[in-house]
Structure formats: C-alpha cells, structure tokens
Coordinates of N, CA, C and O and ligand atoms in Angstrom, one line a residue:
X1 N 19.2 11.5 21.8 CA 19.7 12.5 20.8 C 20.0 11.7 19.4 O 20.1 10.5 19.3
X2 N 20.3 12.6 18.5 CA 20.2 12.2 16.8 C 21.6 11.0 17.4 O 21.6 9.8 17.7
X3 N 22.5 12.2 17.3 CA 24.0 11.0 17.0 C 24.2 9.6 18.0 O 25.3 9.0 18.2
X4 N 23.0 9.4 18.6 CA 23.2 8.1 19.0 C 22.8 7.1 18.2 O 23.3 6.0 18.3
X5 N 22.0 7.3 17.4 CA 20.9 6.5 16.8 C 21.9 5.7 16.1 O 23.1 5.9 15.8
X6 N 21.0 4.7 15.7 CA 22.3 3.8 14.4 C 21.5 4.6 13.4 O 20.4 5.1 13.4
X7 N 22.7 4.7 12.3 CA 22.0 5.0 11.1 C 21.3 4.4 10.2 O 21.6 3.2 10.1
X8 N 20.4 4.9 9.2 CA 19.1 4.6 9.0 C 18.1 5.5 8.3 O 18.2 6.7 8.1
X9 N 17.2 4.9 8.0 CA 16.0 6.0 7.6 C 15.1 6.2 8.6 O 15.1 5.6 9.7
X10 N 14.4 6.8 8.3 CA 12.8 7.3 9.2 C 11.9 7.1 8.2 O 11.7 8.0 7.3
X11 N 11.0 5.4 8.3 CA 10.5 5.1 7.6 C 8.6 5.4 7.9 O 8.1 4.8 8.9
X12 N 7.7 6.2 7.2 CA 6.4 6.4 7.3 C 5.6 5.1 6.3 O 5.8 5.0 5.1
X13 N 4.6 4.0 6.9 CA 4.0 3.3 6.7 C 2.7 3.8 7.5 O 2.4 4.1 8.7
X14 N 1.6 3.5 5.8 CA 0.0 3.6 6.4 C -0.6 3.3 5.4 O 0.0 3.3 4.4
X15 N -2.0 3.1 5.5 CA -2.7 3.4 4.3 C -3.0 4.7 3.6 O -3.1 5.7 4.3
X16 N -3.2 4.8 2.2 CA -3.6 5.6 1.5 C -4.8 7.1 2.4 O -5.9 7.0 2.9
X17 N -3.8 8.1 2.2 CA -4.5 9.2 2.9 C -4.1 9.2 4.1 O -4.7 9.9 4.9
X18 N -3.2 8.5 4.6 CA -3.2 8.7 6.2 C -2.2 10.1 6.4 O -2.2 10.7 7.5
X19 N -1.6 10.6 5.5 CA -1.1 11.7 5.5 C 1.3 11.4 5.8 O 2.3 12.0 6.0
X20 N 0.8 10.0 5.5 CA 2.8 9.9 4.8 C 3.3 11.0 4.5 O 4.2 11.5 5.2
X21 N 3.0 11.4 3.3 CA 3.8 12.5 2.6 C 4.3 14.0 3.1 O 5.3 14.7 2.9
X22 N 3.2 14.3 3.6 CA 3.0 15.2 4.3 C 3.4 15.6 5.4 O 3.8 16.8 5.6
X23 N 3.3 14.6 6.3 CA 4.3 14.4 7.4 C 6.0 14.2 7.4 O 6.8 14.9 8.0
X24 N 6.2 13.2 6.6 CA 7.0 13.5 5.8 C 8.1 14.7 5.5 O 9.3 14.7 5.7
X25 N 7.4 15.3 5.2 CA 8.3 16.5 4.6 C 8.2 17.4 5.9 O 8.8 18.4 5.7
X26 N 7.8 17.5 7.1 CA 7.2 18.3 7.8 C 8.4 17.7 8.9 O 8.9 18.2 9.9
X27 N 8.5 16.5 8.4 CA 9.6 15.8 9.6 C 11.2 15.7 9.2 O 12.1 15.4 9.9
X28 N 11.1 16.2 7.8 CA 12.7 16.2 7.3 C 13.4 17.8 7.9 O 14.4 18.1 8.4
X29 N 12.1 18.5 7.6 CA 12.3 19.9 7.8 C 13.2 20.0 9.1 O 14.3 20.5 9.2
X30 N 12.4 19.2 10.2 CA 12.7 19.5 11.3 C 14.0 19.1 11.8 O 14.8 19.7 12.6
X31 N 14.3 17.4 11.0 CA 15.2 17.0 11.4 C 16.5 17.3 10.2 O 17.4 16.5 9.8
X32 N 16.1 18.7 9.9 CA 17.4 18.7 8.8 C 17.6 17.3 7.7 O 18.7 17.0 7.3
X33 N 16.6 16.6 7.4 CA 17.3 15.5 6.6 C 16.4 15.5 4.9 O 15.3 16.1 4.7
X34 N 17.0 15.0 4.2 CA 16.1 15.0 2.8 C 14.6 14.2 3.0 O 14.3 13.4 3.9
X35 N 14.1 14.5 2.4 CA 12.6 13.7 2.5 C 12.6 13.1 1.1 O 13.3 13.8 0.4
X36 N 12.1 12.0 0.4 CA 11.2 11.0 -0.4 C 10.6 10.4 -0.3 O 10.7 9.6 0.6
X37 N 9.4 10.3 -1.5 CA 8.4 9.1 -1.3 C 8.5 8.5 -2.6 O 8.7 8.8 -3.8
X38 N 8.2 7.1 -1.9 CA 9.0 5.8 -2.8 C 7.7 6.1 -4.2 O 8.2 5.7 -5.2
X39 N 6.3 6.5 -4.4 CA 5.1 6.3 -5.4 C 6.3 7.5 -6.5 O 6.4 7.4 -7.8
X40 N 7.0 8.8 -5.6 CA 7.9 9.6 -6.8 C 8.5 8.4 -7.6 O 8.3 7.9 -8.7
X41 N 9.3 7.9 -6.5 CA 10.2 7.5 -7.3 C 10.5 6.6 -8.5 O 11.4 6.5 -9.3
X42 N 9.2 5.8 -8.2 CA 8.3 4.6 -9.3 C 8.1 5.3 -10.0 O 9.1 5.2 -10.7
X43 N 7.1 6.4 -10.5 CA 7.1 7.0 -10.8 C 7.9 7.8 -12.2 O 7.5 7.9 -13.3
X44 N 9.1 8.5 -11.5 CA 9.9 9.0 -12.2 C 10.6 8.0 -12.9 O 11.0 8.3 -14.0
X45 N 10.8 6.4 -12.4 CA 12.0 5.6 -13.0 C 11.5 5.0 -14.4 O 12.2 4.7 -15.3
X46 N 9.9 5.0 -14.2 CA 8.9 4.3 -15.2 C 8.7 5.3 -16.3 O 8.4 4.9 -17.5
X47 N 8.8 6.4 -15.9 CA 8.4 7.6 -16.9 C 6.7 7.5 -17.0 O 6.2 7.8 -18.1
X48 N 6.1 7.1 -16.3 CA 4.6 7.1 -16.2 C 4.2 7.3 -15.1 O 4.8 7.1 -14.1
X49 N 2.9 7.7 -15.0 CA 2.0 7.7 -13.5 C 1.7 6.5 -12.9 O 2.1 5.5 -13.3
X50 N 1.1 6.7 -11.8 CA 0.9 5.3 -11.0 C -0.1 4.4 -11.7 O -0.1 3.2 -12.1
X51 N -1.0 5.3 -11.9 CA -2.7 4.7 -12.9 C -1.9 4.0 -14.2 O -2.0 2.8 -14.2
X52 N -1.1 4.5 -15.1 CA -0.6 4.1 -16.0 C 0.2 2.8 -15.8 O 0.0 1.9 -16.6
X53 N 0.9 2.7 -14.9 CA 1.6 1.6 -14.5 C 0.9 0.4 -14.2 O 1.2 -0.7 -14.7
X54 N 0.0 0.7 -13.3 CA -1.1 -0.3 -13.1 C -1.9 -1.1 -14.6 O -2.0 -2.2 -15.0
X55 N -2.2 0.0 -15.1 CA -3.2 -0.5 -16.7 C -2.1 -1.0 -17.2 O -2.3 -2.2 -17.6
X56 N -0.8 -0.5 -17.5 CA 0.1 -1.2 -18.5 C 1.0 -2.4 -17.8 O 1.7 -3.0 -18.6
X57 N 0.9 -2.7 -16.5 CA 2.1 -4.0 -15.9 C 1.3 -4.3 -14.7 O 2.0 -4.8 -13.8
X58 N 0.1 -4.1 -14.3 CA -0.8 -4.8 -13.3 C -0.1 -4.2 -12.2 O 0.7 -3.4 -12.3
X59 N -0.4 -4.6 -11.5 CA 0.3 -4.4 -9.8 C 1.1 -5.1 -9.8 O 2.1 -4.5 -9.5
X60 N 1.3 -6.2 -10.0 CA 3.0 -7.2 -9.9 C 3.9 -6.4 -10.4 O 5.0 -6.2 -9.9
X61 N 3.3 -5.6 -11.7 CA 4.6 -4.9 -11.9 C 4.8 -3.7 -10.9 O 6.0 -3.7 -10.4
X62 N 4.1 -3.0 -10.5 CA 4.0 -1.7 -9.8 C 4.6 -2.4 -8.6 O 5.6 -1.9 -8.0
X63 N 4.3 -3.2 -8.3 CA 5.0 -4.5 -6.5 C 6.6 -4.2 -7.1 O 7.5 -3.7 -6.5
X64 N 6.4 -4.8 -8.2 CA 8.0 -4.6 -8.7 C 9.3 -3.7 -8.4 O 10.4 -3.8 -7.7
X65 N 8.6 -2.6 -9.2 CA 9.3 -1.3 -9.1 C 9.3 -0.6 -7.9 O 10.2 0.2 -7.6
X66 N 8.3 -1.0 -7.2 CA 8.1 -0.2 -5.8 C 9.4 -1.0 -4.5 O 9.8 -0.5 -3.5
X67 N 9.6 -2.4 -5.1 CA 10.3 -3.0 -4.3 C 11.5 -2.5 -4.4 O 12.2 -2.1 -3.5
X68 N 11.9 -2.4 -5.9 CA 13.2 -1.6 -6.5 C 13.4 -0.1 -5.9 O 14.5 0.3 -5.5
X69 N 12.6 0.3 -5.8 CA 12.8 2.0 -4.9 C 13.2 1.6 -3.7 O 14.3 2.0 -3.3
X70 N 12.7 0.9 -3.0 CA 12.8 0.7 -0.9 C 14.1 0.3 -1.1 O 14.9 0.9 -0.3
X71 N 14.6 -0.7 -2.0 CA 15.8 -1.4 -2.0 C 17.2 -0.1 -2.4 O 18.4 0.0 -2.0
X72 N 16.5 0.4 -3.1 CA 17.5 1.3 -3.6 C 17.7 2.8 -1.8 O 18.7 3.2 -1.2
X73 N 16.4 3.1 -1.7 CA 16.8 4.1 -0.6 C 16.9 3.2 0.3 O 17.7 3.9 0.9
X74 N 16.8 2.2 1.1 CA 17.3 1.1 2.5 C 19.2 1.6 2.2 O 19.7 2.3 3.1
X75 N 19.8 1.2 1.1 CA 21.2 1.4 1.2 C 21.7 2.9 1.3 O 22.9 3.1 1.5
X76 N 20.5 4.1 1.3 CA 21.1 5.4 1.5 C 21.3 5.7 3.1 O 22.4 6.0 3.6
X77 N 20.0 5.6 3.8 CA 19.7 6.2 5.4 C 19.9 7.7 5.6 O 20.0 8.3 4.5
X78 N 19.9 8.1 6.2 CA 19.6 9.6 6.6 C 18.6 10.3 5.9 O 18.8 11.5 5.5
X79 N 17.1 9.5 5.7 CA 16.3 10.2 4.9 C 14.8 9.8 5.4 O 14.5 8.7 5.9
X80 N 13.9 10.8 5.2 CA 12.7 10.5 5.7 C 12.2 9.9 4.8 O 12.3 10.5 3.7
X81 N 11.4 8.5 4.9 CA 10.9 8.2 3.7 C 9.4 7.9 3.9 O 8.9 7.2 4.8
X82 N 8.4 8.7 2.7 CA 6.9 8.1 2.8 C 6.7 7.0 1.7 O 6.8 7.2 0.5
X83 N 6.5 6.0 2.3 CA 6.0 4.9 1.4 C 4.7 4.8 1.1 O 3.9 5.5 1.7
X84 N 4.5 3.9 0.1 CA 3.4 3.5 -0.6 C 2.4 2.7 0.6 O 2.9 2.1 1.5
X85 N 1.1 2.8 0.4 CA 0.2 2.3 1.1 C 0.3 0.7 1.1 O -0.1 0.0 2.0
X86 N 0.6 0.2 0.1 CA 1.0 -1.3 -0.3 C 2.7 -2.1 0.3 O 2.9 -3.3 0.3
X87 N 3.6 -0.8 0.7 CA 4.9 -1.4 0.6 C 4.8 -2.5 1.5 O 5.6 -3.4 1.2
X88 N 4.1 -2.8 2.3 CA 4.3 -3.6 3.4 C 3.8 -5.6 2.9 O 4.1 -6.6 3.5
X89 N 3.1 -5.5 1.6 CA 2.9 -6.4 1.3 C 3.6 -7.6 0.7 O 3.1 -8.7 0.8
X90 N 4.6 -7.5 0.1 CA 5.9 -8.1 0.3 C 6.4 -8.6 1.6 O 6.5 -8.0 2.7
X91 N 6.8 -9.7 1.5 CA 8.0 -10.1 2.6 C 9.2 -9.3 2.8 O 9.7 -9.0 3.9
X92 N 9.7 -9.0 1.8 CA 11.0 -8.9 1.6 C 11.1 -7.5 1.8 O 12.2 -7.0 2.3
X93 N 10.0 -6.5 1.5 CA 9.7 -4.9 2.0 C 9.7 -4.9 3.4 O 10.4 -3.9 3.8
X94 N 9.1 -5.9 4.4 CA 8.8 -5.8 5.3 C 9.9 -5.8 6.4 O 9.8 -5.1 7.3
X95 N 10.8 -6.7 6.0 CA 12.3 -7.1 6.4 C 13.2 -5.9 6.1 O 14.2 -5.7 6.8
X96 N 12.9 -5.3 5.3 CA 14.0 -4.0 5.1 C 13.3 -2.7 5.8 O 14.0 -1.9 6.4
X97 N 11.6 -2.7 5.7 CA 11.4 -1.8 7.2 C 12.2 -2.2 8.5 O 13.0 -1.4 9.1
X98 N 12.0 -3.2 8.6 CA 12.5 -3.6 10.2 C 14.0 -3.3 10.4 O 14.4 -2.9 11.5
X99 N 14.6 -3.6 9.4 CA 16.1 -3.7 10.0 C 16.9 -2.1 9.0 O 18.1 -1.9 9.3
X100 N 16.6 -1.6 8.3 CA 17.2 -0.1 7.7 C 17.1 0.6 8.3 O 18.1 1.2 8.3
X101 N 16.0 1.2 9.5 CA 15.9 1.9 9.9 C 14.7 1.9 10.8 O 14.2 0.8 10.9
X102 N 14.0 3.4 11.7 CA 13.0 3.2 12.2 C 11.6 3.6 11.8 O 11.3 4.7 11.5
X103 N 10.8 2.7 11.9 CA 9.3 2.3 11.0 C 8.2 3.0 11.8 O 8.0 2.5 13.0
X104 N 7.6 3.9 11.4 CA 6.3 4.4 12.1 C 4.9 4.6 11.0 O 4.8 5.2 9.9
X105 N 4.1 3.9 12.1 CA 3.0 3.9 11.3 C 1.7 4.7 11.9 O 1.2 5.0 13.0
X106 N 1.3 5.0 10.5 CA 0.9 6.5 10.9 C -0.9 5.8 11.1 O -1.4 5.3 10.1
X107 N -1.5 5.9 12.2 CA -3.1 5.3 11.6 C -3.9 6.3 11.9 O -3.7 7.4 12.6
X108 N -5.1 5.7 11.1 CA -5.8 6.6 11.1 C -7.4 5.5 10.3 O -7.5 4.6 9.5
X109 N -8.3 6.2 10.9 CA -9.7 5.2 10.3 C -9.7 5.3 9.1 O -9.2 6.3 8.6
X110 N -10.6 3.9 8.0 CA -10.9 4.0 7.1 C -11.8 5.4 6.8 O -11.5 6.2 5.9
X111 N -13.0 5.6 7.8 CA -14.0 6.6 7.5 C -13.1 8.2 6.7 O -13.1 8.7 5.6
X112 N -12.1 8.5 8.2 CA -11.6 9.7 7.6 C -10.7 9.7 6.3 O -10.8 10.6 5.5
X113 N -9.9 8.6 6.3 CA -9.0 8.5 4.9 C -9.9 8.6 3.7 O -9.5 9.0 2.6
X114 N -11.0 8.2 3.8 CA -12.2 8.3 3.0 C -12.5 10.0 2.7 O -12.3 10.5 1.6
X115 N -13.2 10.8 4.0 CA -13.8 11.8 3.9 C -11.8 12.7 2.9 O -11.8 13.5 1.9
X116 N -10.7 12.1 3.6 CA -9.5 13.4 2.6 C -9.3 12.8 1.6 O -9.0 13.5 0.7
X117 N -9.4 11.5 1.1 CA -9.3 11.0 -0.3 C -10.3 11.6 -1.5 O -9.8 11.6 -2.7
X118 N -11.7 12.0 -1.1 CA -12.6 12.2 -1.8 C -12.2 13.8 -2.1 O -12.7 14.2 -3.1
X119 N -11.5 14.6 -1.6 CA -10.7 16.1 -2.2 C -10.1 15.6 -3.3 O -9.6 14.5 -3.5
X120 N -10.3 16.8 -4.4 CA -9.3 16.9 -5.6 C -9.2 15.8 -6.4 O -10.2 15.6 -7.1
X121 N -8.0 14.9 -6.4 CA -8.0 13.9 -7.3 C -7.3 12.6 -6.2 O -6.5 11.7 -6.5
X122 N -7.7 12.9 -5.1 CA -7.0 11.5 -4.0 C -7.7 10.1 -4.8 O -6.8 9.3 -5.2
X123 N -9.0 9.8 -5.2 CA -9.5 8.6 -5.4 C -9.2 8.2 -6.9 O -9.2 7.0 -7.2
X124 N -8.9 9.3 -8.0 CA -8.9 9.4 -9.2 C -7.4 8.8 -9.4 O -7.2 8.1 -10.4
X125 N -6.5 9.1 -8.5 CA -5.0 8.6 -8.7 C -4.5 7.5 -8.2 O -3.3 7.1 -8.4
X126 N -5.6 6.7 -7.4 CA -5.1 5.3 -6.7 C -5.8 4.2 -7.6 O -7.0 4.5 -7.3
X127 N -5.7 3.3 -8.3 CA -6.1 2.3 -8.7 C -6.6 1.4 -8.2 O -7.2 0.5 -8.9
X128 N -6.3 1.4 -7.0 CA -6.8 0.4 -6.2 C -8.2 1.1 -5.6 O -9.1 0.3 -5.4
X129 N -8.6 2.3 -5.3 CA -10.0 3.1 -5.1 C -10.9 3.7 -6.1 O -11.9 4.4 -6.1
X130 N -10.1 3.0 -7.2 CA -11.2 3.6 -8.6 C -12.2 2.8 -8.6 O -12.7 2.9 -9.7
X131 N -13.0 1.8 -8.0 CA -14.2 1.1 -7.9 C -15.3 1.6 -7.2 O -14.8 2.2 -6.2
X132 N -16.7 1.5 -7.2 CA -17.9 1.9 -6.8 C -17.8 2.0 -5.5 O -18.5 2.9 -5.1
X133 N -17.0 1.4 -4.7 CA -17.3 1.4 -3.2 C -16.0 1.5 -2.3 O -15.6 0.6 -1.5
X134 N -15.1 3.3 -2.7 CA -13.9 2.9 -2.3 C -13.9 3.0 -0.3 O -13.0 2.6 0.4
X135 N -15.0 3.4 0.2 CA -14.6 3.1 1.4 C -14.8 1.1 1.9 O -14.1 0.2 2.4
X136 N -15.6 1.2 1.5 CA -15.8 -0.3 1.6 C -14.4 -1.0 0.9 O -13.9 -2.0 1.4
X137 N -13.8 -0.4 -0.2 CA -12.5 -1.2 -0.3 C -10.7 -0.9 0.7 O -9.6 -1.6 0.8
X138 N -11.3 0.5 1.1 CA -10.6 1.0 2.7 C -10.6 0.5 3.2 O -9.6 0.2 3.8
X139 N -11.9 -0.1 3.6 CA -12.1 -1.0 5.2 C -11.4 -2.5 4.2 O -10.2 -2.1 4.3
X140 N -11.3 -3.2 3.8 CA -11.2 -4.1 3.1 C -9.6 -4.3 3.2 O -9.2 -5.4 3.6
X141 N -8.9 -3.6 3.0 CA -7.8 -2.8 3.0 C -7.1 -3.2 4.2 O -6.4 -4.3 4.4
X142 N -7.3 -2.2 5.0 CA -7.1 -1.9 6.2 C -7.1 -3.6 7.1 O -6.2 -3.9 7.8
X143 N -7.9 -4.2 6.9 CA -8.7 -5.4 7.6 C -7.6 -6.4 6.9 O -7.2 -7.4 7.5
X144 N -7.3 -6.2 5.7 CA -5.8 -7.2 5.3 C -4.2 -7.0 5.8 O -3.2 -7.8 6.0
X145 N -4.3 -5.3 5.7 CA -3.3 -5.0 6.0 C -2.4 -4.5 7.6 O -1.3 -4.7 8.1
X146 N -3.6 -3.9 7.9 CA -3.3 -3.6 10.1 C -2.0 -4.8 10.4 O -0.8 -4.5 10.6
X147 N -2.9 -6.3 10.2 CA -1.3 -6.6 11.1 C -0.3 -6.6 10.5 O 0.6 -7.2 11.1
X148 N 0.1 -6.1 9.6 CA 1.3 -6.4 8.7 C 1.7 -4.5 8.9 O 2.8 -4.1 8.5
X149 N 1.3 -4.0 9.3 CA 1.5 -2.5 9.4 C 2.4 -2.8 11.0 O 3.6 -2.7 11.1
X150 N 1.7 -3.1 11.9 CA 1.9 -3.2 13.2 C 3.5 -4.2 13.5 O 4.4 -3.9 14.3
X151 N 3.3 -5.6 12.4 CA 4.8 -6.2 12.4 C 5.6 -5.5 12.0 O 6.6 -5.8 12.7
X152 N 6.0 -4.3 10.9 CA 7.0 -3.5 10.9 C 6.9 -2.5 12.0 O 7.8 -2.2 12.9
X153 N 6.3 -2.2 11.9 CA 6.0 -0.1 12.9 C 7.5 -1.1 14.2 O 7.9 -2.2 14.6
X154 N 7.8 0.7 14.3 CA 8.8 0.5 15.8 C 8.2 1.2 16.7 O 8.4 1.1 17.9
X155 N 7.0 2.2 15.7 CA 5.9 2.7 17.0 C 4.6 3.0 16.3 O 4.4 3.0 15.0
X156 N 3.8 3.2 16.9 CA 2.5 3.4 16.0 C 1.7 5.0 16.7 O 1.4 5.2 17.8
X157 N 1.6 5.7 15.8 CA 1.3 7.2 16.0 C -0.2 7.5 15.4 O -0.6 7.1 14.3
X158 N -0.9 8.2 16.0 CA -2.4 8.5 15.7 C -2.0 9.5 14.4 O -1.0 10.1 14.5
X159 N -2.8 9.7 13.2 CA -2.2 10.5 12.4 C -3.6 10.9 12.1 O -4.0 11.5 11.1
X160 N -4.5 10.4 13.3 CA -6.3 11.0 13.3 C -6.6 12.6 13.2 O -7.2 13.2 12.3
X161 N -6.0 13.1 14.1 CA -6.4 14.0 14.8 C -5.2 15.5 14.7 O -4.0 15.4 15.0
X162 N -5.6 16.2 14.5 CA -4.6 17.9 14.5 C -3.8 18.0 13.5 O -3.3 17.0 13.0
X163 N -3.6 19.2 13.1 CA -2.8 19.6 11.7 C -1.7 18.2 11.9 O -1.4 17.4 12.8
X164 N -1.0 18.6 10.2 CA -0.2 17.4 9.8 C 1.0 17.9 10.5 O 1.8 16.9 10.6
X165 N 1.6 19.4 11.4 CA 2.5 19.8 11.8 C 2.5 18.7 13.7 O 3.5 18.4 14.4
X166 N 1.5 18.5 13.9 CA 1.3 18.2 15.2 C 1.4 16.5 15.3 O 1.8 15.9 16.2
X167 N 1.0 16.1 14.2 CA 1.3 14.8 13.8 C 2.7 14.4 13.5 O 3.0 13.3 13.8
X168 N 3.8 15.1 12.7 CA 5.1 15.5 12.5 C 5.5 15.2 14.5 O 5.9 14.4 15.3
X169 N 5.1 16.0 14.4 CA 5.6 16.6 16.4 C 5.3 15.2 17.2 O 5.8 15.0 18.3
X170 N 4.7 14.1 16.5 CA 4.3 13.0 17.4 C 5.1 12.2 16.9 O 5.4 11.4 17.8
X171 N 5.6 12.0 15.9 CA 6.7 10.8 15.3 C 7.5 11.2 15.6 O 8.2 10.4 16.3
X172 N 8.0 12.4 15.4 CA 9.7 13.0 15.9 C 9.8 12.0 17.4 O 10.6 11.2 17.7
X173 N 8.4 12.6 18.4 CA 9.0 11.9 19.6 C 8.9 10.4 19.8 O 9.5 9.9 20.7
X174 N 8.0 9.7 18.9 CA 8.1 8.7 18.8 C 9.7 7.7 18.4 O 10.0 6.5 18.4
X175 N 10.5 8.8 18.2 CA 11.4 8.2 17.2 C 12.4 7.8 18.0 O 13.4 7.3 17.5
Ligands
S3P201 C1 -1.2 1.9 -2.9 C2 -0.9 3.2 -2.3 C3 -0.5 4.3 -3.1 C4 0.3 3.8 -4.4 C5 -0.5 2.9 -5.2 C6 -0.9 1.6 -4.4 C7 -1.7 0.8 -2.0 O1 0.4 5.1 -2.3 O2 1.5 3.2 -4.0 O3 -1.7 3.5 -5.7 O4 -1.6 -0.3 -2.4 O5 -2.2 1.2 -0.9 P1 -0.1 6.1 -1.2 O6 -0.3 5.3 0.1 O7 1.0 7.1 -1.0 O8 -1.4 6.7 -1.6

C-alpha cells in the first residue's frame, strides 16, 4: 500500500518516444498525485524551446538546466515525474534516480520509437534526431544508453505493447 512507501517520486526513464509523458499523467491520475516532465520544466525556466536551447548553449547547457530541474523536483516527492530521454547521462542524475525515489524504465525498441516519432513533430522537436538517419541514431542511442537505464530502473516495464492506459496499469504494479 501507498502509506508504506518511503516518500519520494515515481520516477519514468526511457528513450525518446517510449511514451514517459504519457504514462505519466495516466499514472498521477490514478495515483492521485501531480505529474511533471523535467523537458517542461527546462523549458519554461529558459523561456525557450528545447531546439532553441540546443542551437543557443549546446547540450552542456541543456545537461545543465535539465540537471537543475531533477534537482529541484528530487527535494519535492509525491510526484510522477517523466524525464528527459538523456537524464540518465550524468552521474549525479543517476544518483538522485536511485535514492529520491522509485525509477521505472519504460522500454521499448528503437524500430517502434521510430515508427511514433515520425507523427506530427516527434523528430522535428528533438535535436538529437534532426539528422538523416534518425533510426540509426535510435539504435546508436539506445546501444549507449540501455545499461545506464537498467542501473537506475527499480523495475523495468515493456512500454511495447497496448494503449498508454495499460502500460500506466503495468508501472502502478510495478511500483
Ligand atoms: C533527449 C530527450 C528529449 C529532450 C531532449 C534530449 C535525449 O526528451 O530532453 O531533446 O537526449 O534523449 P524526451 O525523451 O522526452 O523526448
């Protein structure tokens, strides 16, 4: 049950498209708690988009400010949080998954994150997939990042397969 838990966040780690956000909100619902995702919150503190951020302070800076958000919600807890597809690349990100709260990582294949990124503006808004061969930089991705997903996660959840409600339904019991 909830009130046993230590308190904490319910932290979502994956790559881009695995459906964080989404889940996310589908899991605060349930569990009565606020939901955020750390790309708002960069975001809002910069007064710019993510694309923007990147062209104007590189990714060290965007690593920056992204580290400043985790740090800033690690000291709230009682919140569902979707992170950035990158948060895990820091040390010091990785250390505040592990010990704020509990870390689930949502996977899911390069192929498909590919086939829901290529909707609407998924490829147009990541900077890191604006190049000729964004599955090939998926797989690329993925192949740097897996173990470093798996050393945080406290569980690891298929986020492949059935609406985003049924994936929600698999972290809750994961948790
Ligand atoms: C990134 C993932 C993005 C965003 C930025 C960099 C990454 O977040 O933080 O474009 O390095 O994987 P989503 O995973 O929410 O798309």
């Amino acid at each position: 049950p909830a009130e046993d838990r230590p308190p904490g966040n319910l932290y979502l780690v994956g790559l881009m498209g695995s459906g964080k956000t989404t889940v996310a909100r589908i899991v605060a619902a349930r569990l009565g708690w606020p939901w955020l995702d750390t790309d708002d919150l960069v975001q809002r503190d910069a007064g710019r988009t993510i694309p923007e951020i990147f062209a104007a302070e590189g990714e060290a800076g965007f690593r920056r400010r992204e580290h400043e958000a985790l740090a800033r919600v690690a000291r709230e807890g009682g919140r569902v949080v979707a992170t950035g597809g990158g948060i895990v690349l820091l040390p010091e990100n990785r250390a505040l998954l592990r010990s704020t709260g509990f870390t689930v990582y949502l996977e899911v294949p390069p192929e498909e994150l590919h086939r829901r990124l290529s909707r609407g503006r998924g490829l147009a808004s990541r900077p890191l997939l604006s190049v000729p061969d964004p599955l090939g930089r998926l797989r690329a991705l993925l192949a740097e990042r897996e173990p470093l997903y798996r050393e945080v996660a406290h569980a690891v959840v298929s986020g492949r397969r059935g609406p985003p409600a049924a994936v929600a339904e698999r972290v809750v019991a994961a948790w």
